[in-house]
């Protein structure tokens, strides 16, 4: 079987499905999915992307310049950048743009929607979130789970970074 990418499978949804909510399988978050879906519908967007600000440490002194003149010097700052939280809602306008039977990824769908001048909404949130795709992230996820246990009732963090339902 051919892998269909992060969004390709939605092309096989029956036509009576108006909206689809996609959560990347390697995400741990307490994002309220019902609230995200309501936000999406209220905006009548073709797509809504859950977003959060992600700090990125700069390992050097950063300069702000005006021409050749230094106007500020910040030693090893953290820059906060809005990023995708890997959680999306798509309506039928978006679903119908996904080609059937071949690999298609979310960035390509978003690009197609933007090229068609369709609405892509951002849903900013401050919920705990982590992309668990390696051992270091798994350890971080365990810590996140322990620090926010009230947001995941019934979940337990096991020894050595293994998160269990």
PDB file of C-alpha atoms in Angstrom:
ATOM      1  CA  UNK A   1       0.000   0.000   0.000  1.00  0.00           C
ATOM      2  CA  UNK A   2       1.193   3.473  -0.852  1.00  0.00           C
ATOM      3  CA  UNK A   3       1.536   5.902   2.032  1.00  0.00           C
ATOM      4  CA  UNK A   4      -0.767   8.857   1.535  1.00  0.00           C
ATOM      5  CA  UNK A   5       1.129  11.456   3.568  1.00  0.00           C
ATOM      6  CA  UNK A   6      -0.261  13.558   6.383  1.00  0.00           C
ATOM      7  CA  UNK A   7      -3.548  14.415   4.652  1.00  0.00           C
ATOM      8  CA  UNK A   8      -3.977  12.118   1.611  1.00  0.00           C
ATOM      9  CA  UNK A   9      -6.433   9.750   3.303  1.00  0.00           C
ATOM     10  CA  UNK A  10      -9.118  12.447   3.606  1.00  0.00           C
ATOM     11  CA  UNK A  11      -9.708  12.207  -0.164  1.00  0.00           C
ATOM     12  CA  UNK A  12     -11.561   8.943   0.551  1.00  0.00           C
ATOM     13  CA  UNK A  13     -14.060  10.540   2.959  1.00  0.00           C
ATOM     14  CA  UNK A  14     -17.697  10.225   1.867  1.00  0.00           C
ATOM     15  CA  UNK A  15     -19.211  13.428   0.440  1.00  0.00           C
ATOM     16  CA  UNK A  16     -21.603  13.863   3.376  1.00  0.00           C
ATOM     17  CA  UNK A  17     -18.652  14.574   5.716  1.00  0.00           C
ATOM     18  CA  UNK A  18     -18.430  18.375   5.920  1.00  0.00           C
ATOM     19  CA  UNK A  19     -15.537  18.810   8.364  1.00  0.00           C
ATOM     20  CA  UNK A  20     -12.624  16.651   9.438  1.00  0.00           C
ATOM     21  CA  UNK A  21     -10.349  17.126  12.443  1.00  0.00           C
ATOM     22  CA  UNK A  22      -6.796  15.812  12.096  1.00  0.00           C
ATOM     23  CA  UNK A  23      -4.350  15.369  15.000  1.00  0.00           C
ATOM     24  CA  UNK A  24      -0.823  14.214  14.221  1.00  0.00           C
ATOM     25  CA  UNK A  25      -0.341  10.898  15.979  1.00  0.00           C
ATOM     26  CA  UNK A  26       2.943  11.876  17.670  1.00  0.00           C
ATOM     27  CA  UNK A  27       1.499  14.901  19.511  1.00  0.00           C
ATOM     28  CA  UNK A  28       0.771  15.141  23.216  1.00  0.00           C
ATOM     29  CA  UNK A  29      -1.497  18.066  24.018  1.00  0.00           C
ATOM     30  CA  UNK A  30      -4.458  19.029  26.165  1.00  0.00           C
ATOM     31  CA  UNK A  31      -5.901  21.224  23.420  1.00  0.00           C
ATOM     32  CA  UNK A  32      -9.722  21.399  23.576  1.00  0.00           C
ATOM     33  CA  UNK A  33     -10.635  19.872  20.208  1.00  0.00           C
ATOM     34  CA  UNK A  34     -14.309  20.821  20.498  1.00  0.00           C
ATOM     35  CA  UNK A  35     -13.368  24.454  21.003  1.00  0.00           C
ATOM     36  CA  UNK A  36     -11.010  24.268  18.002  1.00  0.00           C
ATOM     37  CA  UNK A  37     -13.815  22.859  15.811  1.00  0.00           C
ATOM     38  CA  UNK A  38     -16.237  25.599  16.935  1.00  0.00           C
ATOM     39  CA  UNK A  39     -13.618  28.274  16.212  1.00  0.00           C
ATOM     40  CA  UNK A  40     -13.137  26.799  12.721  1.00  0.00           C
ATOM     41  CA  UNK A  41     -16.860  26.780  11.928  1.00  0.00           C
ATOM     42  CA  UNK A  42     -17.396  30.320  13.251  1.00  0.00           C
ATOM     43  CA  UNK A  43     -14.757  31.627  10.843  1.00  0.00           C
ATOM     44  CA  UNK A  44     -16.079  29.619   7.889  1.00  0.00           C
ATOM     45  CA  UNK A  45     -12.458  28.826   7.050  1.00  0.00           C
ATOM     46  CA  UNK A  46     -11.444  26.119   4.597  1.00  0.00           C
ATOM     47  CA  UNK A  47      -8.726  25.145   7.078  1.00  0.00           C
ATOM     48  CA  UNK A  48      -7.825  26.000  10.646  1.00  0.00           C
ATOM     49  CA  UNK A  49      -4.388  25.300  12.088  1.00  0.00           C
ATOM     50  CA  UNK A  50      -3.845  25.093  15.845  1.00  0.00           C
ATOM     51  CA  UNK A  51      -0.775  27.224  16.558  1.00  0.00           C
ATOM     52  CA  UNK A  52       1.407  28.033  19.503  1.00  0.00           C
ATOM     53  CA  UNK A  53       4.447  30.215  20.051  1.00  0.00           C
ATOM     54  CA  UNK A  54       7.618  28.127  20.150  1.00  0.00           C
ATOM     55  CA  UNK A  55      10.757  29.648  21.663  1.00  0.00           C
ATOM     56  CA  UNK A  56      13.974  29.025  19.748  1.00  0.00           C
ATOM     57  CA  UNK A  57      17.234  29.831  21.542  1.00  0.00           C
ATOM     58  CA  UNK A  58      19.769  31.703  19.432  1.00  0.00           C
ATOM     59  CA  UNK A  59      23.248  30.447  20.440  1.00  0.00           C
ATOM     60  CA  UNK A  60      24.954  33.780  19.675  1.00  0.00           C
ATOM     61  CA  UNK A  61      24.696  37.435  20.555  1.00  0.00           C
ATOM     62  CA  UNK A  62      22.042  38.906  18.259  1.00  0.00           C
ATOM     63  CA  UNK A  63      22.382  42.376  16.792  1.00  0.00           C
ATOM     64  CA  UNK A  64      19.648  44.737  15.664  1.00  0.00           C
ATOM     65  CA  UNK A  65      21.019  46.955  12.918  1.00  0.00           C
ATOM     66  CA  UNK A  66      19.963  50.189  11.260  1.00  0.00           C
ATOM     67  CA  UNK A  67      22.200  50.131   8.214  1.00  0.00           C
ATOM     68  CA  UNK A  68      25.744  49.743   9.585  1.00  0.00           C
ATOM     69  CA  UNK A  69      24.789  51.020  13.052  1.00  0.00           C
ATOM     70  CA  UNK A  70      24.101  48.639  15.954  1.00  0.00           C
ATOM     71  CA  UNK A  71      20.921  49.748  17.742  1.00  0.00           C
ATOM     72  CA  UNK A  72      20.584  46.790  20.134  1.00  0.00           C
ATOM     73  CA  UNK A  73      22.604  43.823  21.348  1.00  0.00           C
ATOM     74  CA  UNK A  74      20.852  40.804  22.852  1.00  0.00           C
ATOM     75  CA  UNK A  75      22.987  38.019  24.255  1.00  0.00           C
ATOM     76  CA  UNK A  76      21.678  34.554  23.265  1.00  0.00           C
ATOM     77  CA  UNK A  77      17.999  35.526  23.101  1.00  0.00           C
ATOM     78  CA  UNK A  78      15.065  33.183  22.681  1.00  0.00           C
ATOM     79  CA  UNK A  79      12.935  34.105  19.690  1.00  0.00           C
ATOM     80  CA  UNK A  80       9.292  33.104  19.826  1.00  0.00           C
ATOM     81  CA  UNK A  81       7.859  31.946  16.499  1.00  0.00           C
ATOM     82  CA  UNK A  82       4.264  30.869  15.738  1.00  0.00           C
ATOM     83  CA  UNK A  83       4.341  27.204  14.656  1.00  0.00           C
ATOM     84  CA  UNK A  84       1.810  24.538  13.747  1.00  0.00           C
ATOM     85  CA  UNK A  85       0.717  22.340  16.644  1.00  0.00           C
ATOM     86  CA  UNK A  86       0.012  19.465  14.228  1.00  0.00           C
ATOM     87  CA  UNK A  87      -3.751  19.739  14.770  1.00  0.00           C
ATOM     88  CA  UNK A  88      -6.079  20.876  11.991  1.00  0.00           C
ATOM     89  CA  UNK A  89      -9.714  21.225  10.975  1.00  0.00           C
ATOM     90  CA  UNK A  90     -10.598  21.113   7.271  1.00  0.00           C
ATOM     91  CA  UNK A  91     -13.968  21.718   5.656  1.00  0.00           C
ATOM     92  CA  UNK A  92     -15.278  20.280   2.400  1.00  0.00           C
ATOM     93  CA  UNK A  93     -13.595  23.029   0.307  1.00  0.00           C
ATOM     94  CA  UNK A  94     -10.233  21.809   1.600  1.00  0.00           C
ATOM     95  CA  UNK A  95     -11.096  18.098   1.487  1.00  0.00           C
ATOM     96  CA  UNK A  96     -12.050  18.392  -2.186  1.00  0.00           C
ATOM     97  CA  UNK A  97      -8.567  19.762  -3.011  1.00  0.00           C
ATOM     98  CA  UNK A  98      -6.852  16.575  -1.800  1.00  0.00           C
ATOM     99  CA  UNK A  99      -6.013  14.291  -4.754  1.00  0.00           C
ATOM    100  CA  UNK A 100      -7.248  10.713  -4.382  1.00  0.00           C
ATOM    101  CA  UNK A 101      -4.874   7.776  -4.144  1.00  0.00           C
ATOM    102  CA  UNK A 102      -1.561   9.584  -3.877  1.00  0.00           C
ATOM    103  CA  UNK A 103       0.704  11.091  -1.274  1.00  0.00           C
ATOM    104  CA  UNK A 104      -0.337  14.577  -0.156  1.00  0.00           C
ATOM    105  CA  UNK A 105       0.839  16.507   2.889  1.00  0.00           C
ATOM    106  CA  UNK A 106      -0.711  19.292   4.939  1.00  0.00           C
ATOM    107  CA  UNK A 107       1.738  22.011   3.760  1.00  0.00           C
ATOM    108  CA  UNK A 108       0.784  21.294   0.121  1.00  0.00           C
ATOM    109  CA  UNK A 109      -2.918  21.549   0.972  1.00  0.00           C
ATOM    110  CA  UNK A 110      -2.399  24.816   2.852  1.00  0.00           C
ATOM    111  CA  UNK A 111      -0.402  26.190  -0.097  1.00  0.00           C
ATOM    112  CA  UNK A 112      -3.190  25.178  -2.515  1.00  0.00           C
ATOM    113  CA  UNK A 113      -5.810  26.894  -0.351  1.00  0.00           C
ATOM    114  CA  UNK A 114      -3.739  30.068  -0.079  1.00  0.00           C
ATOM    115  CA  UNK A 115      -3.087  30.078  -3.843  1.00  0.00           C
ATOM    116  CA  UNK A 116      -6.861  29.847  -4.367  1.00  0.00           C
ATOM    117  CA  UNK A 117      -7.295  32.795  -1.965  1.00  0.00           C
ATOM    118  CA  UNK A 118      -9.319  30.627   0.410  1.00  0.00           C
ATOM    119  CA  UNK A 119      -9.362  31.268   4.150  1.00  0.00           C
ATOM    120  CA  UNK A 120      -6.834  29.499   6.370  1.00  0.00           C
ATOM    121  CA  UNK A 121      -7.370  30.437  10.015  1.00  0.00           C
ATOM    122  CA  UNK A 122      -4.884  30.224  12.874  1.00  0.00           C
ATOM    123  CA  UNK A 123      -6.113  29.015  16.265  1.00  0.00           C
ATOM    124  CA  UNK A 124      -3.541  30.249  18.794  1.00  0.00           C
ATOM    125  CA  UNK A 125      -3.423  28.382  22.096  1.00  0.00           C
ATOM    126  CA  UNK A 126      -1.274  28.101  25.216  1.00  0.00           C
ATOM    127  CA  UNK A 127      -2.057  24.493  26.084  1.00  0.00           C
ATOM    128  CA  UNK A 128       0.776  22.100  26.892  1.00  0.00           C
ATOM    129  CA  UNK A 129       2.037  20.571  23.640  1.00  0.00           C
ATOM    130  CA  UNK A 130       4.938  18.432  22.494  1.00  0.00           C
ATOM    131  CA  UNK A 131       5.815  16.533  19.321  1.00  0.00           C
ATOM    132  CA  UNK A 132       6.969  13.127  20.626  1.00  0.00           C
ATOM    133  CA  UNK A 133       9.222  11.814  17.854  1.00  0.00           C
ATOM    134  CA  UNK A 134      12.410  10.714  19.603  1.00  0.00           C
ATOM    135  CA  UNK A 135      13.637   9.482  22.984  1.00  0.00           C
ATOM    136  CA  UNK A 136      14.509  12.970  24.285  1.00  0.00           C
ATOM    137  CA  UNK A 137      11.017  14.186  23.381  1.00  0.00           C
ATOM    138  CA  UNK A 138       9.514  11.146  25.124  1.00  0.00           C
ATOM    139  CA  UNK A 139      11.323  12.083  28.350  1.00  0.00           C
ATOM    140  CA  UNK A 140      10.112  15.677  27.920  1.00  0.00           C
ATOM    141  CA  UNK A 141       6.563  14.363  27.350  1.00  0.00           C
ATOM    142  CA  UNK A 142       6.721  12.419  30.616  1.00  0.00           C
ATOM    143  CA  UNK A 143       7.756  15.586  32.445  1.00  0.00           C
ATOM    144  CA  UNK A 144       4.983  17.552  30.709  1.00  0.00           C
ATOM    145  CA  UNK A 145       2.458  14.900  31.694  1.00  0.00           C
ATOM    146  CA  UNK A 146       3.583  14.945  35.331  1.00  0.00           C
ATOM    147  CA  UNK A 147       3.554  18.761  35.507  1.00  0.00           C
ATOM    148  CA  UNK A 148       0.061  18.959  33.982  1.00  0.00           C
ATOM    149  CA  UNK A 149      -1.553  15.791  35.353  1.00  0.00           C
ATOM    150  CA  UNK A 150      -4.877  17.581  35.901  1.00  0.00           C
ATOM    151  CA  UNK A 151      -5.214  18.031  32.117  1.00  0.00           C
ATOM    152  CA  UNK A 152      -4.897  14.287  31.374  1.00  0.00           C
ATOM    153  CA  UNK A 153      -7.040  12.456  33.946  1.00  0.00           C
ATOM    154  CA  UNK A 154      -6.333   8.741  34.011  1.00  0.00           C
ATOM    155  CA  UNK A 155      -2.942   8.981  32.308  1.00  0.00           C
ATOM    156  CA  UNK A 156       0.182   7.927  34.168  1.00  0.00           C
ATOM    157  CA  UNK A 157       3.843   8.520  33.452  1.00  0.00           C
ATOM    158  CA  UNK A 158       5.926   5.379  33.888  1.00  0.00           C
ATOM    159  CA  UNK A 159       9.613   5.067  34.664  1.00  0.00           C
ATOM    160  CA  UNK A 160      12.226   5.929  32.024  1.00  0.00           C
ATOM    161  CA  UNK A 161      10.052   8.279  29.999  1.00  0.00           C
ATOM    162  CA  UNK A 162       7.371   5.801  28.954  1.00  0.00           C
ATOM    163  CA  UNK A 163       3.906   7.388  28.918  1.00  0.00           C
ATOM    164  CA  UNK A 164       0.999   4.984  29.380  1.00  0.00           C
ATOM    165  CA  UNK A 165      -2.809   5.440  29.101  1.00  0.00           C
TER     166      UNK A 165
END
